[in-house]
Coordinates of C-alpha atoms in Angstrom, one line a residue:
X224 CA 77.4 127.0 37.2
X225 CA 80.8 129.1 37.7
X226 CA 78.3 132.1 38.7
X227 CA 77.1 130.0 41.3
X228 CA 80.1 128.5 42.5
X229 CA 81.9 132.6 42.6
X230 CA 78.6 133.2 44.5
X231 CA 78.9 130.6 47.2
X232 CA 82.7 131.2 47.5
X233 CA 82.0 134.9 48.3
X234 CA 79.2 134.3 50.9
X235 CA 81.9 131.1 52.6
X236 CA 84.5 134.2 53.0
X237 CA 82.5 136.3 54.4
X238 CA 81.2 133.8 56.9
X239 CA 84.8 132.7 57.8
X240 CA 85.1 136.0 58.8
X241 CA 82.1 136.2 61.7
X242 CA 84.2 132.3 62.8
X243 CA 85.8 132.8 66.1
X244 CA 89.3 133.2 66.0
X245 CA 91.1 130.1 67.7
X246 CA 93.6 131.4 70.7
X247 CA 96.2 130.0 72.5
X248 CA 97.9 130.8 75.7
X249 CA 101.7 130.2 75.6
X250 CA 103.2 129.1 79.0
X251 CA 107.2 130.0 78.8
X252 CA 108.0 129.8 82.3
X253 CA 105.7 127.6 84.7
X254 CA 106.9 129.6 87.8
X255 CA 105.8 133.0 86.0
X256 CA 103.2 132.2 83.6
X257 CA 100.7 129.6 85.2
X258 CA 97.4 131.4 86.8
X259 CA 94.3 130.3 88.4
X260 CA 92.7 133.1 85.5
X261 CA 94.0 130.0 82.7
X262 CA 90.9 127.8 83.6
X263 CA 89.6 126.4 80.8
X264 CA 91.8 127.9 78.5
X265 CA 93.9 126.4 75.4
X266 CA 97.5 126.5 76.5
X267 CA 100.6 125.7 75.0
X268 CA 103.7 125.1 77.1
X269 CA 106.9 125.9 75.4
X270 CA 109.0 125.6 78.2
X271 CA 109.9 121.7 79.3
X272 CA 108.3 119.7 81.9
X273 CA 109.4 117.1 83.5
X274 CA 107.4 113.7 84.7
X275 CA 107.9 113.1 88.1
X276 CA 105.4 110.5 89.3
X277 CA 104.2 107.4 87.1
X278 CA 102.6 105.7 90.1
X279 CA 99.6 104.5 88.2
X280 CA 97.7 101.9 87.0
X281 CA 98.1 102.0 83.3
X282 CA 99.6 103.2 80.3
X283 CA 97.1 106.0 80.0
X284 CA 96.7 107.3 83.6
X285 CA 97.5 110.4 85.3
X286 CA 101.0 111.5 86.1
X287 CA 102.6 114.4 87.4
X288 CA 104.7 116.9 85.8
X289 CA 107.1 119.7 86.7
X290 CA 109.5 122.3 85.6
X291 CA 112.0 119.6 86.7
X292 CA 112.6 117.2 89.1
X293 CA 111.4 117.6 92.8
X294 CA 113.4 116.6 95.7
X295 CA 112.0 115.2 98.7
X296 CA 111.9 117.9 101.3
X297 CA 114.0 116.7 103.6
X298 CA 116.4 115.2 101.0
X299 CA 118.2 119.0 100.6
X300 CA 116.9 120.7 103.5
X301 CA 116.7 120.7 107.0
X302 CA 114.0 118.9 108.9
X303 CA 111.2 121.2 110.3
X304 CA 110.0 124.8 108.5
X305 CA 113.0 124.7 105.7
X306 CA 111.5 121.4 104.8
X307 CA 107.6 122.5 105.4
X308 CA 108.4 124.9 103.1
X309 CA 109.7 123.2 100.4
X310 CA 106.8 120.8 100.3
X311 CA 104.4 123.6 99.8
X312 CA 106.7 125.0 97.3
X313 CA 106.5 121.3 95.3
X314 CA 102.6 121.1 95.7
X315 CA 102.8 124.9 94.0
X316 CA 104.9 123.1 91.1
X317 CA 102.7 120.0 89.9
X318 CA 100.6 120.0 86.8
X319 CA 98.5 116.5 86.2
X320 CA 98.4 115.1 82.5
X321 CA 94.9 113.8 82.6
X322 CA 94.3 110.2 81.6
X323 CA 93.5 110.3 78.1
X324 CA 93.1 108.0 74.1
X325 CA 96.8 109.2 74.4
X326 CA 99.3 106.4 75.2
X327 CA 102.3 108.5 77.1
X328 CA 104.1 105.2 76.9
X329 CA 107.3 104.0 74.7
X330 CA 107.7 100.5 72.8
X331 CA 108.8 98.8 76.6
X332 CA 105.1 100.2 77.8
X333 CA 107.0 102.5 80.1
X334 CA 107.2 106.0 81.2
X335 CA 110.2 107.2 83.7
X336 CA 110.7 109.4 86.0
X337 CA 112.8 112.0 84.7
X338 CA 111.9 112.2 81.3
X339 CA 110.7 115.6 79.7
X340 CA 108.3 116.5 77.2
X341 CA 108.4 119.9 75.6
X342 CA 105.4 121.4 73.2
X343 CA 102.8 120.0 75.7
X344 CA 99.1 121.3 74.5
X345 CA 95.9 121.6 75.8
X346 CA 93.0 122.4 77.8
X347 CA 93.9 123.7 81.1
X348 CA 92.0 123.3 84.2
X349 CA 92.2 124.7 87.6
X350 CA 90.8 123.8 91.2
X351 CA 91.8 123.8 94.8
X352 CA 95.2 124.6 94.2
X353 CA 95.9 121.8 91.6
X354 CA 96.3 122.5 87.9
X355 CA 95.4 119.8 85.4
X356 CA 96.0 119.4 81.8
X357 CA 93.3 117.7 79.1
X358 CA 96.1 117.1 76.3
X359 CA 94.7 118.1 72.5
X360 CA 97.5 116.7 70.6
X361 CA 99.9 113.4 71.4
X362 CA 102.6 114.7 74.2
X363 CA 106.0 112.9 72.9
X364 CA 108.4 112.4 75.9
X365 CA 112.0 111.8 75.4
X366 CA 115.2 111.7 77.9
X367 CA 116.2 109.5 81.3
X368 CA 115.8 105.7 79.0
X369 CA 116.5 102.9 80.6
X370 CA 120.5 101.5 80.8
X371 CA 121.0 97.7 80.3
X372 CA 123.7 97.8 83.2
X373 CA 124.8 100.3 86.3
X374 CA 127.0 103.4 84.7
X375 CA 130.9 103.3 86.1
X376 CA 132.0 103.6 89.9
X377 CA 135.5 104.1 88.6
X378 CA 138.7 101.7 88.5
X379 CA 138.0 99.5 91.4
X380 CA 139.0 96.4 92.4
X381 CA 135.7 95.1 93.9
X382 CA 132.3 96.2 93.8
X383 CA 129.6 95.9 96.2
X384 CA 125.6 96.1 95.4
X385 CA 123.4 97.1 98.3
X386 CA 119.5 96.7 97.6
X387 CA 116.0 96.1 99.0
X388 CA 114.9 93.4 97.2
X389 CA 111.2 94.0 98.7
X390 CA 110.2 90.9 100.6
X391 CA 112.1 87.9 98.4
X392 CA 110.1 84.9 100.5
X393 CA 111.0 82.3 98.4
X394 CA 108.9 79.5 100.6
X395 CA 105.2 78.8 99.7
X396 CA 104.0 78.2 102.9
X397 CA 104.0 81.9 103.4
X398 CA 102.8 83.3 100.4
X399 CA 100.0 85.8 101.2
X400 CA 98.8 89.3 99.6
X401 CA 100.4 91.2 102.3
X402 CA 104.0 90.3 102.2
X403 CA 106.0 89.5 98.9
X404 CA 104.6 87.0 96.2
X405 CA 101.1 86.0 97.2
X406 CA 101.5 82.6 95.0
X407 CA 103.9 80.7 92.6
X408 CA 102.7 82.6 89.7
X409 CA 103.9 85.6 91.3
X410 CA 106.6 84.4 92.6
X411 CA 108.0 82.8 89.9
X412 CA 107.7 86.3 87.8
X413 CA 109.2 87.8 91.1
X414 CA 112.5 85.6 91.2
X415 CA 113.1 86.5 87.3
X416 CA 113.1 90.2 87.5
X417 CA 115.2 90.4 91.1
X418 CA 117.8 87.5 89.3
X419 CA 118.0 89.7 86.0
X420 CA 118.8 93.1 88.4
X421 CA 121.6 90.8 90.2
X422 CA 122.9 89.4 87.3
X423 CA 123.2 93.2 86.0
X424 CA 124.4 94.4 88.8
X425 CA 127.5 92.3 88.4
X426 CA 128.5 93.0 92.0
X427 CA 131.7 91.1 94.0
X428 CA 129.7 91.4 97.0
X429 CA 125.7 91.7 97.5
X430 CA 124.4 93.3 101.0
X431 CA 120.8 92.8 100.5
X432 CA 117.5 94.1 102.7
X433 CA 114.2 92.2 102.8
X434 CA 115.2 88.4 102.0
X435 CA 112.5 86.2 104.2
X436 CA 114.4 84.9 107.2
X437 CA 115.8 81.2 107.5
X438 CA 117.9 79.7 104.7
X439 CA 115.1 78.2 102.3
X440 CA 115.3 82.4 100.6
X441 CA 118.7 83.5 100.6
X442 CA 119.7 79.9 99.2
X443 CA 117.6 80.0 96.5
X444 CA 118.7 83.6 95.4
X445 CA 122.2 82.0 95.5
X446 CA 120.9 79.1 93.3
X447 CA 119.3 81.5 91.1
X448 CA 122.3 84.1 90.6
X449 CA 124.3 80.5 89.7
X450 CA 122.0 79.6 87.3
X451 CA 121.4 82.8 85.6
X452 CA 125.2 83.2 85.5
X453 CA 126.2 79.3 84.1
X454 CA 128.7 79.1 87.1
X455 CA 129.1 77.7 90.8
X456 CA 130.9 81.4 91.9
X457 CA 128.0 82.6 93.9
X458 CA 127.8 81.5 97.9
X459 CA 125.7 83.4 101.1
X460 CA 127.7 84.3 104.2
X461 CA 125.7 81.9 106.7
X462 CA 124.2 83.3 109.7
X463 CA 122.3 80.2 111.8
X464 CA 119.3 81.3 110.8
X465 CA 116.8 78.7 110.4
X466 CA 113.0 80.1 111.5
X467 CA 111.1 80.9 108.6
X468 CA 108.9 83.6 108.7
X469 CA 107.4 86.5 107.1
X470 CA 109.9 88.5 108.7
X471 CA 112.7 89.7 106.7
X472 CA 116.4 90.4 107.2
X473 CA 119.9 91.4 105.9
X474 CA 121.9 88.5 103.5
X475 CA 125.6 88.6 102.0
X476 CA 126.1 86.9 98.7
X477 CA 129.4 87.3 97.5
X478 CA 131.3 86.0 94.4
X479 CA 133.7 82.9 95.8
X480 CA 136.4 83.8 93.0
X481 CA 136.5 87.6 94.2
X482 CA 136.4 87.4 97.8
X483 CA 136.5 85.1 100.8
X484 CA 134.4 86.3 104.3
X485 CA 136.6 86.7 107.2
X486 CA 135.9 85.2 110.6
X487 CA 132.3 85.1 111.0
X488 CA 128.9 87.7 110.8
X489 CA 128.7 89.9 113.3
X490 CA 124.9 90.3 114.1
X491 CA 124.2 93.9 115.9
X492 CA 120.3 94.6 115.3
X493 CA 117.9 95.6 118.3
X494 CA 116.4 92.2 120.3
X495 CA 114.3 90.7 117.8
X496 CA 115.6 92.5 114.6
X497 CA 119.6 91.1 115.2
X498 CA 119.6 90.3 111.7
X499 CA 118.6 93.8 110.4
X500 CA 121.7 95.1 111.1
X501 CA 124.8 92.7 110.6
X502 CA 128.7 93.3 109.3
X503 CA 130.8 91.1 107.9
X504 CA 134.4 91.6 106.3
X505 CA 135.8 89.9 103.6
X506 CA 139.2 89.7 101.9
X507 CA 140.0 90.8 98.2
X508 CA 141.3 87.2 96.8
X509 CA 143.8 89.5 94.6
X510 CA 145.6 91.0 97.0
X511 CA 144.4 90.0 100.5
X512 CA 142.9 93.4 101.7
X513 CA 139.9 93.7 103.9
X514 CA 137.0 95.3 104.2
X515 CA 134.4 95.5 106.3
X516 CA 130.9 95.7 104.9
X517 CA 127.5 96.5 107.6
X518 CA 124.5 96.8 105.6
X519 CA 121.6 98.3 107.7
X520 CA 117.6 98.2 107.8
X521 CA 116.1 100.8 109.4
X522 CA 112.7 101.2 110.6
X523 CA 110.2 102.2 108.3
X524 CA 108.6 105.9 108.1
X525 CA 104.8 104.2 107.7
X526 CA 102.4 103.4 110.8
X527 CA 101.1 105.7 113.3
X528 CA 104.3 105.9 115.7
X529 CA 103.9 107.4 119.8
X530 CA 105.3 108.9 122.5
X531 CA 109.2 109.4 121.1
X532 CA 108.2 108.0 117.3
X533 CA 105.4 110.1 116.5
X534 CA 105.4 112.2 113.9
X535 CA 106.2 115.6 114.5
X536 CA 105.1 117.3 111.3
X537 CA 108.9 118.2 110.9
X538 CA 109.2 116.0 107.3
X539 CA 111.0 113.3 109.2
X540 CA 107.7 111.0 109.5
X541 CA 106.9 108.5 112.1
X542 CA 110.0 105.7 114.3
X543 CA 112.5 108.6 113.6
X544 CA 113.6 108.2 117.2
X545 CA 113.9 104.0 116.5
X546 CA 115.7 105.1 113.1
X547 CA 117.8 107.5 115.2
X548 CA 118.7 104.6 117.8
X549 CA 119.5 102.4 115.1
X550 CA 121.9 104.7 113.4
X551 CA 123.4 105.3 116.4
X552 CA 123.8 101.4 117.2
X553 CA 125.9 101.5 113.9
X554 CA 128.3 103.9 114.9
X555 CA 128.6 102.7 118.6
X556 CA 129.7 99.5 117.1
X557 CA 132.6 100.9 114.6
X558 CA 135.1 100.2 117.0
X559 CA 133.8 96.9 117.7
X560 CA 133.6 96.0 113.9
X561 CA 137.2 97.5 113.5
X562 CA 138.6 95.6 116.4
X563 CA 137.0 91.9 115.9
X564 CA 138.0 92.1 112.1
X565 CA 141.6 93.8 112.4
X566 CA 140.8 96.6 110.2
X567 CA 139.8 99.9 109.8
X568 CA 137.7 100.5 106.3
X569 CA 134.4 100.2 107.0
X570 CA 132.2 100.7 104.5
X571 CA 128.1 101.3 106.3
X572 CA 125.3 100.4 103.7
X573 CA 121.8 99.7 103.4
X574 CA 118.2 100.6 103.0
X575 CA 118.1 103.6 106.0
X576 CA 114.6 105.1 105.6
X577 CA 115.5 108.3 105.7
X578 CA 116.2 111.1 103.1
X579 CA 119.7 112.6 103.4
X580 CA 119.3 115.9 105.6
X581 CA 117.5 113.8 108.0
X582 CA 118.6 113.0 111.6
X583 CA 119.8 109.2 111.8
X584 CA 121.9 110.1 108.0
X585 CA 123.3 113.4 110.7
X586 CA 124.3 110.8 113.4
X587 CA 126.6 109.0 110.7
X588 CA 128.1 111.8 109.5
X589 CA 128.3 113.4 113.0
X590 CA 130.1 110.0 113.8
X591 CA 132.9 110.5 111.7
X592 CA 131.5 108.6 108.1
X593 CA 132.0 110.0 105.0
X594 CA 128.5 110.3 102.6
X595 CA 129.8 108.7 99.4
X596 CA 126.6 109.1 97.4
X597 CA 126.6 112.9 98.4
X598 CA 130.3 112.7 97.0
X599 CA 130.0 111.1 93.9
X600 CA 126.1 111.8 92.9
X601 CA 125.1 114.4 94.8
X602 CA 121.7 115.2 92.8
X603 CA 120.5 111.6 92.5
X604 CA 117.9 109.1 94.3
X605 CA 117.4 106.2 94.7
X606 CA 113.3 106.4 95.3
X607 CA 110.4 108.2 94.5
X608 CA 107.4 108.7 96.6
X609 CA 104.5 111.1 95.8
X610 CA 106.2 112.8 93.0
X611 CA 109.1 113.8 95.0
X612 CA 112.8 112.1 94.7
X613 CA 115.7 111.5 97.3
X614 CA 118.0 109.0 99.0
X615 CA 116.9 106.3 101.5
X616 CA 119.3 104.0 100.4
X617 CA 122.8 105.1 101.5
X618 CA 127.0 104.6 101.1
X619 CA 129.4 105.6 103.7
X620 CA 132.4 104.5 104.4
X621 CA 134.8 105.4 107.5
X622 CA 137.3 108.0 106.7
X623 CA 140.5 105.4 105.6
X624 CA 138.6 103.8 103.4
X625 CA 136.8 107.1 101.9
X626 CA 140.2 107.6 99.5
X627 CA 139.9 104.2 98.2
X628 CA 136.4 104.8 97.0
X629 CA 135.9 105.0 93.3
X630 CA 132.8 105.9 92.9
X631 CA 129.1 105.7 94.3
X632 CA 125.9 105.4 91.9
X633 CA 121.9 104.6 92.0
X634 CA 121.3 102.2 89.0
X635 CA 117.8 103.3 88.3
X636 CA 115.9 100.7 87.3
X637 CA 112.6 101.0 89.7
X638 CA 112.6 104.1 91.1
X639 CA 111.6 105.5 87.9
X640 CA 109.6 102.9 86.9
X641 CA 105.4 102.4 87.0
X642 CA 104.2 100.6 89.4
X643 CA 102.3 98.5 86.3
X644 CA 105.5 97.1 85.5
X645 CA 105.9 95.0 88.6
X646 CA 105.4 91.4 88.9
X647 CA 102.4 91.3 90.4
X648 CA 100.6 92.3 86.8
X649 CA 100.6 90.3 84.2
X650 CA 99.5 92.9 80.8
X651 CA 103.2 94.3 81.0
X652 CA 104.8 91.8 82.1
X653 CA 108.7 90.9 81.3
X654 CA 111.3 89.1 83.2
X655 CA 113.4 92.3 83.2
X656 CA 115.2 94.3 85.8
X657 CA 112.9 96.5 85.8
X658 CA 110.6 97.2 88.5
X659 CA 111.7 94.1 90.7
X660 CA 111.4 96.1 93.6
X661 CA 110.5 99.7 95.0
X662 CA 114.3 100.7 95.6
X663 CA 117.1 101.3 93.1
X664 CA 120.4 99.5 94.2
X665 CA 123.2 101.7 94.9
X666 CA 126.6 100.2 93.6
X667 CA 130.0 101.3 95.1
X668 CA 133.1 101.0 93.7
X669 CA 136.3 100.2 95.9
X670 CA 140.0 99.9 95.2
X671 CA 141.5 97.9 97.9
X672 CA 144.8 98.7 98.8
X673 CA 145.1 102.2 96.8
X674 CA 146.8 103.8 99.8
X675 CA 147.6 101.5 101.9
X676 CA 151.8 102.7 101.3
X677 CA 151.2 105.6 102.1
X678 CA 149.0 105.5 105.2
X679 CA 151.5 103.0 107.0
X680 CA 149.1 100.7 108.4
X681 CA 151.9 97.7 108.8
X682 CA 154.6 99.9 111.0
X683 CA 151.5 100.9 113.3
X684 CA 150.8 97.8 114.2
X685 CA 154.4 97.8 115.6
X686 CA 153.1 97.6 119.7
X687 CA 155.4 100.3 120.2
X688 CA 154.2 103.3 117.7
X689 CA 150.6 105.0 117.9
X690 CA 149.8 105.5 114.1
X691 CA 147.3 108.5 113.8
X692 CA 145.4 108.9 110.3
X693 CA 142.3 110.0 108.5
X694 CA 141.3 113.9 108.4
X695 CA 139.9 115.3 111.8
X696 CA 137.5 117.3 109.2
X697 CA 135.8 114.4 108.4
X698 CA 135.0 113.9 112.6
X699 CA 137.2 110.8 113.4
X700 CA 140.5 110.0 113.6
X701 CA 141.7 106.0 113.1
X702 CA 144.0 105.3 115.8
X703 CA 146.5 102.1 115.3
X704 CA 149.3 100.4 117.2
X705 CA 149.6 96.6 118.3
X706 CA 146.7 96.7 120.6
X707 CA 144.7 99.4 122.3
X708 CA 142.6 99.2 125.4
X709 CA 142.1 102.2 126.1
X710 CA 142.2 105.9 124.6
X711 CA 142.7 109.7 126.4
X712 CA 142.7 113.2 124.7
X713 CA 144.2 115.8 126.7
X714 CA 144.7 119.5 125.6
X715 CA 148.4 121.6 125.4
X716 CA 147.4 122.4 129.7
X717 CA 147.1 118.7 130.4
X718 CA 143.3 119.0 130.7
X719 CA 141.6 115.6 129.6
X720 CA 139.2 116.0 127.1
X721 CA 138.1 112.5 126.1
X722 CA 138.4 109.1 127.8
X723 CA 136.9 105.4 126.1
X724 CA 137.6 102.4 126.8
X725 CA 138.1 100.2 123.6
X726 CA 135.1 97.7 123.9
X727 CA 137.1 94.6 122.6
X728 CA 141.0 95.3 122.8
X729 CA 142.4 95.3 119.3
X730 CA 144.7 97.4 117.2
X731 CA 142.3 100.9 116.2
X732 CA 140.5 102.6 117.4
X733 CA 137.7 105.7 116.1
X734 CA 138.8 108.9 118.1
X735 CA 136.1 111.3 117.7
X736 CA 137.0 115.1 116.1
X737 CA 134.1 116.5 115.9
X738 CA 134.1 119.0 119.1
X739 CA 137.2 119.7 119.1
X740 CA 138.8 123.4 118.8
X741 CA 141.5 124.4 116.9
X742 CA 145.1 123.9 119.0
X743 CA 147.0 121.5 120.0
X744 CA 146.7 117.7 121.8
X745 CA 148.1 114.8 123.3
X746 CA 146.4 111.0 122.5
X747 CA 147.5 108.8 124.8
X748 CA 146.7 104.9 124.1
X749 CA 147.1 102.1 126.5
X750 CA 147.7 98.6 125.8
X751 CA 147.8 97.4 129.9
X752 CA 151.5 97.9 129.9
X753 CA 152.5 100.8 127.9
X754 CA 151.1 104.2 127.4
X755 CA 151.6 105.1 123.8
X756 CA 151.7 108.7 122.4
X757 CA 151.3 111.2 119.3
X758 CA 150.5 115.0 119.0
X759 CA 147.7 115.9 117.6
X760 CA 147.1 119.3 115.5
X761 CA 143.7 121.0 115.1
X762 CA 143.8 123.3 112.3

């Protein structure tokens, strides 16, 4: 028996010795190591990877990964063969995680955008420019969890919530599979999630995008708020809206015990859409300071646009030129805004369609507003589409009301999200934040009043003194006296440079800076019987 058993050992290690030898590629650097010549070969990736689309229809399904995260083209470059580029450059940097037994999931069923797994092993396989993974052992992903509330925007004194709530039709007469819930099942799973991001949110003031029009919508998400909140604090700013439709528009909900609207909503959109783009300004209860809040929807990028809104293959998709008008409309109407409210801080939300380098965000800028996301969270988003990330929801704010900005953040609790999660399933389902809509709300922090002193706002609107502030680098200067009706720029020589009329007479007025050259200048404002003056230094 032991001769026998020595004999069978001997022949088993000299068999093991004819066994091929198991090999495994290591990947360290995706950019240097990944090869077309890996097909079907055993890999191991030491380096991380990060997921960056989990657009899919279950726990198990495909999703994307990347050496990190990938911008939208035209989120940090320029429109047209800098952007081009760039999206070939993200195609080049996508790896698929085949659908697999494995569940790439966590104990909530989710997977986020932004989270990293490191170790990753398996087959690999190659075609048509796309490389795809067949894991071998359980990928473990870790990094970007979920937060139960938005992080800080700084000491401030009120905070304002701009989201797309994604077609909130509350009324069940036009429930349908094309726009919002398509019946009360969904609804009803619907109104929980978007009540549970509001409540989180914790906002003063909410300038929201998509509510159905009339009143039978934005009244219940008032009702709701209330409810979810055990008070009577919540109120909508009313608008004489009454035709319900599938169409959506803008709403204000703002806390009562915060804040109290000013005068009355000022409706700007484009004939048929006048509630898409609307401003109103309300005063801090605390200490009386205004602001005014416009919170903008601009056309979509999907459809098949013409003439002027076709897509020109420049990144910027289709209705640019309609997005461009709109954005345009918005900063056309500062001085009106400034003038029928008595105050210059504007602060422009909203969902804008359009990634940050793109034209209609270049028209604000170019107009004189400062881009507070790009100030305060530069490298964020605030959606994902096709694996890439970037801004369409934006913050600016004119230039006197930049300084008393305290911050400017995404609260990402969609974005990131599977599309599984939303409540139009049921397998996944909770009444959580997450994944009530497409968009992630962007919260802005404000502190009223911060430099107020210093700025002199009350002695300008003495009738006899032009008050000049703001920084021309940011391209507009606020103008201020007891009223103005009309503004010139003239250079040293006495050349004019720049003559407006001031569309409703009032006490400011937005004096572009943009082409100006260094030296110096003369602003004359009239008021119908006086001509008021200051110098004005270019440096």
């Amino acid at each position: 028996m032991r001769k026998s058993l020595l004999l069978f050992i001997g022949i088993w290690c000299g068999l093991s010795f004819c066994l091929p030898v198991y090999s495994q590629v290591e990947i360290k650097s995706f950019t240097d190591n990944l090869s077309p010549t890996l097909n079907g070969q055993e890999v191991i990736f030491s380096c991380p990877l990060t997921v960056t689309k989990t657009y899919y229809s279950s726990p198990s399904g495909d999703i994307i990964l990347s050496p990190d995260l990938l911008y939208s083209p035209t989120e940090v470059a320029l429109p047209g063969i800098d952007a081009n580029n760039l999206a070939t450059q993200n195609n080049q940097r996508k790896l698929t995680l085949k659908s697999s037994d494995f569940t790439y999931t966590d104990s909530n069923h989710t997977l986020r955008t932004g989270s990293k797994v490191t170790g990753l092993r398996g087959t690999l396989y190659y075609s048509n420019g796309t490389y795809l993974l067949d894991p071998k052992v359980q990928p473990v992903f870790s990094g970007n969890e979920r937060t139960l509330s938005p992080g800080s925007v700084g000491a401030c004194n009120l905070k304002v919530a701009s989201f797309n709530v994604e077609y909130y039709i509350a009324k069940k007469d036009l429930w349908n599979n094309t726009y919002g819930a398509a019946n009360q099942e969904e609804f009803t799973r619907q109104r929980a999630k978007i009540l549970a991001a509001l409540k989180g949110l914790n906002a003063d003031v909410y300038a929201l995008c998509e509510v159905g029009e009339g009143n039978t919508s934005v009244t219940d998400l008032v009702n709701g708020l209330n409810e979810v909140t055990s008070s009577n604090n919540y109120a909508y700013v009313a608008d004489n809206d009454y035709s319900e439709s599938t169409f959506t528009k803008n709403v204000f909900i703002y806390n009562k015990t915060r804040v109290t609207p000013y005068s009355s909503l000022y409706k700007f959109g484009i004939k048929g859409f006048q509630l898409r783009q609307i401003a109103q300004a309300f005063d801090l209860n605390s200490n009386g300071e205004r602001v005014i809040i416009t919170v903008n929807h601009l056309k979509a990028k999907s459809g098949s646009g013409s003439g002027n809104d076709a897509d020109t293959g420049d990144g910027q998709g289709s209705f640019n030129y309609q997005r461009i008008t709109q954005a345009q409309l918005v900063v056309n109407t500062l001085n009106k805004l400034t003038t029928y409210y008595g105050d210059p801080d504007v602060l422009v939300v909203g969902d804008m369609n359009s990634y940050s380098m793109e034209d209609p965000i270049k028209v604000y800028t170019d107009g004189g507003l400062v881009n507070q996301l790009k100030r305060y969270s530069p490298s964020d988003y605030s959606y994902v589409y096709n694996g890439n990330v970037g801004y369409l929801d934006h913050s600016l704010t004119t230039s006197t009301l930049s300084s008393q900005v305290t911050g400017a953040r995404p609260w990402h609790i969609n974005a990131d999200e599977p599309f599984y999660l939303g409540y139009e399933y049921t397998t996944y389902y909770s009444a959580d934040p997450y994944r009530c809509s497409d968009h992630d709300p962007i919260v802005t922090g404000l502190n009223l009043g911060a430099n107020v002193t210093g700025l002199g706002y009350a002695e300008a609107k003495d009738a006899d003194k032009l008050q000049v502030f703001g920084e021309s680098s940011q391209g507009y200067l606020t103008l201020c006296a007891g009223q103005i009706d009309r503004v010139e720029l003239l250079s040293a020589s006495g050349q004019l440079i720049f003559s407006a009329k001031n569309a409703t007479s009032g006490e400011y007025f937005l004096l572009p800076t943009t082409a100006l050259q260094k030296g110096f200048y003369l602003i004359r404002a009239f008021n119908g019987k006086k001509v008021l003056t200051s110098k004005l230094l270019i440096s």
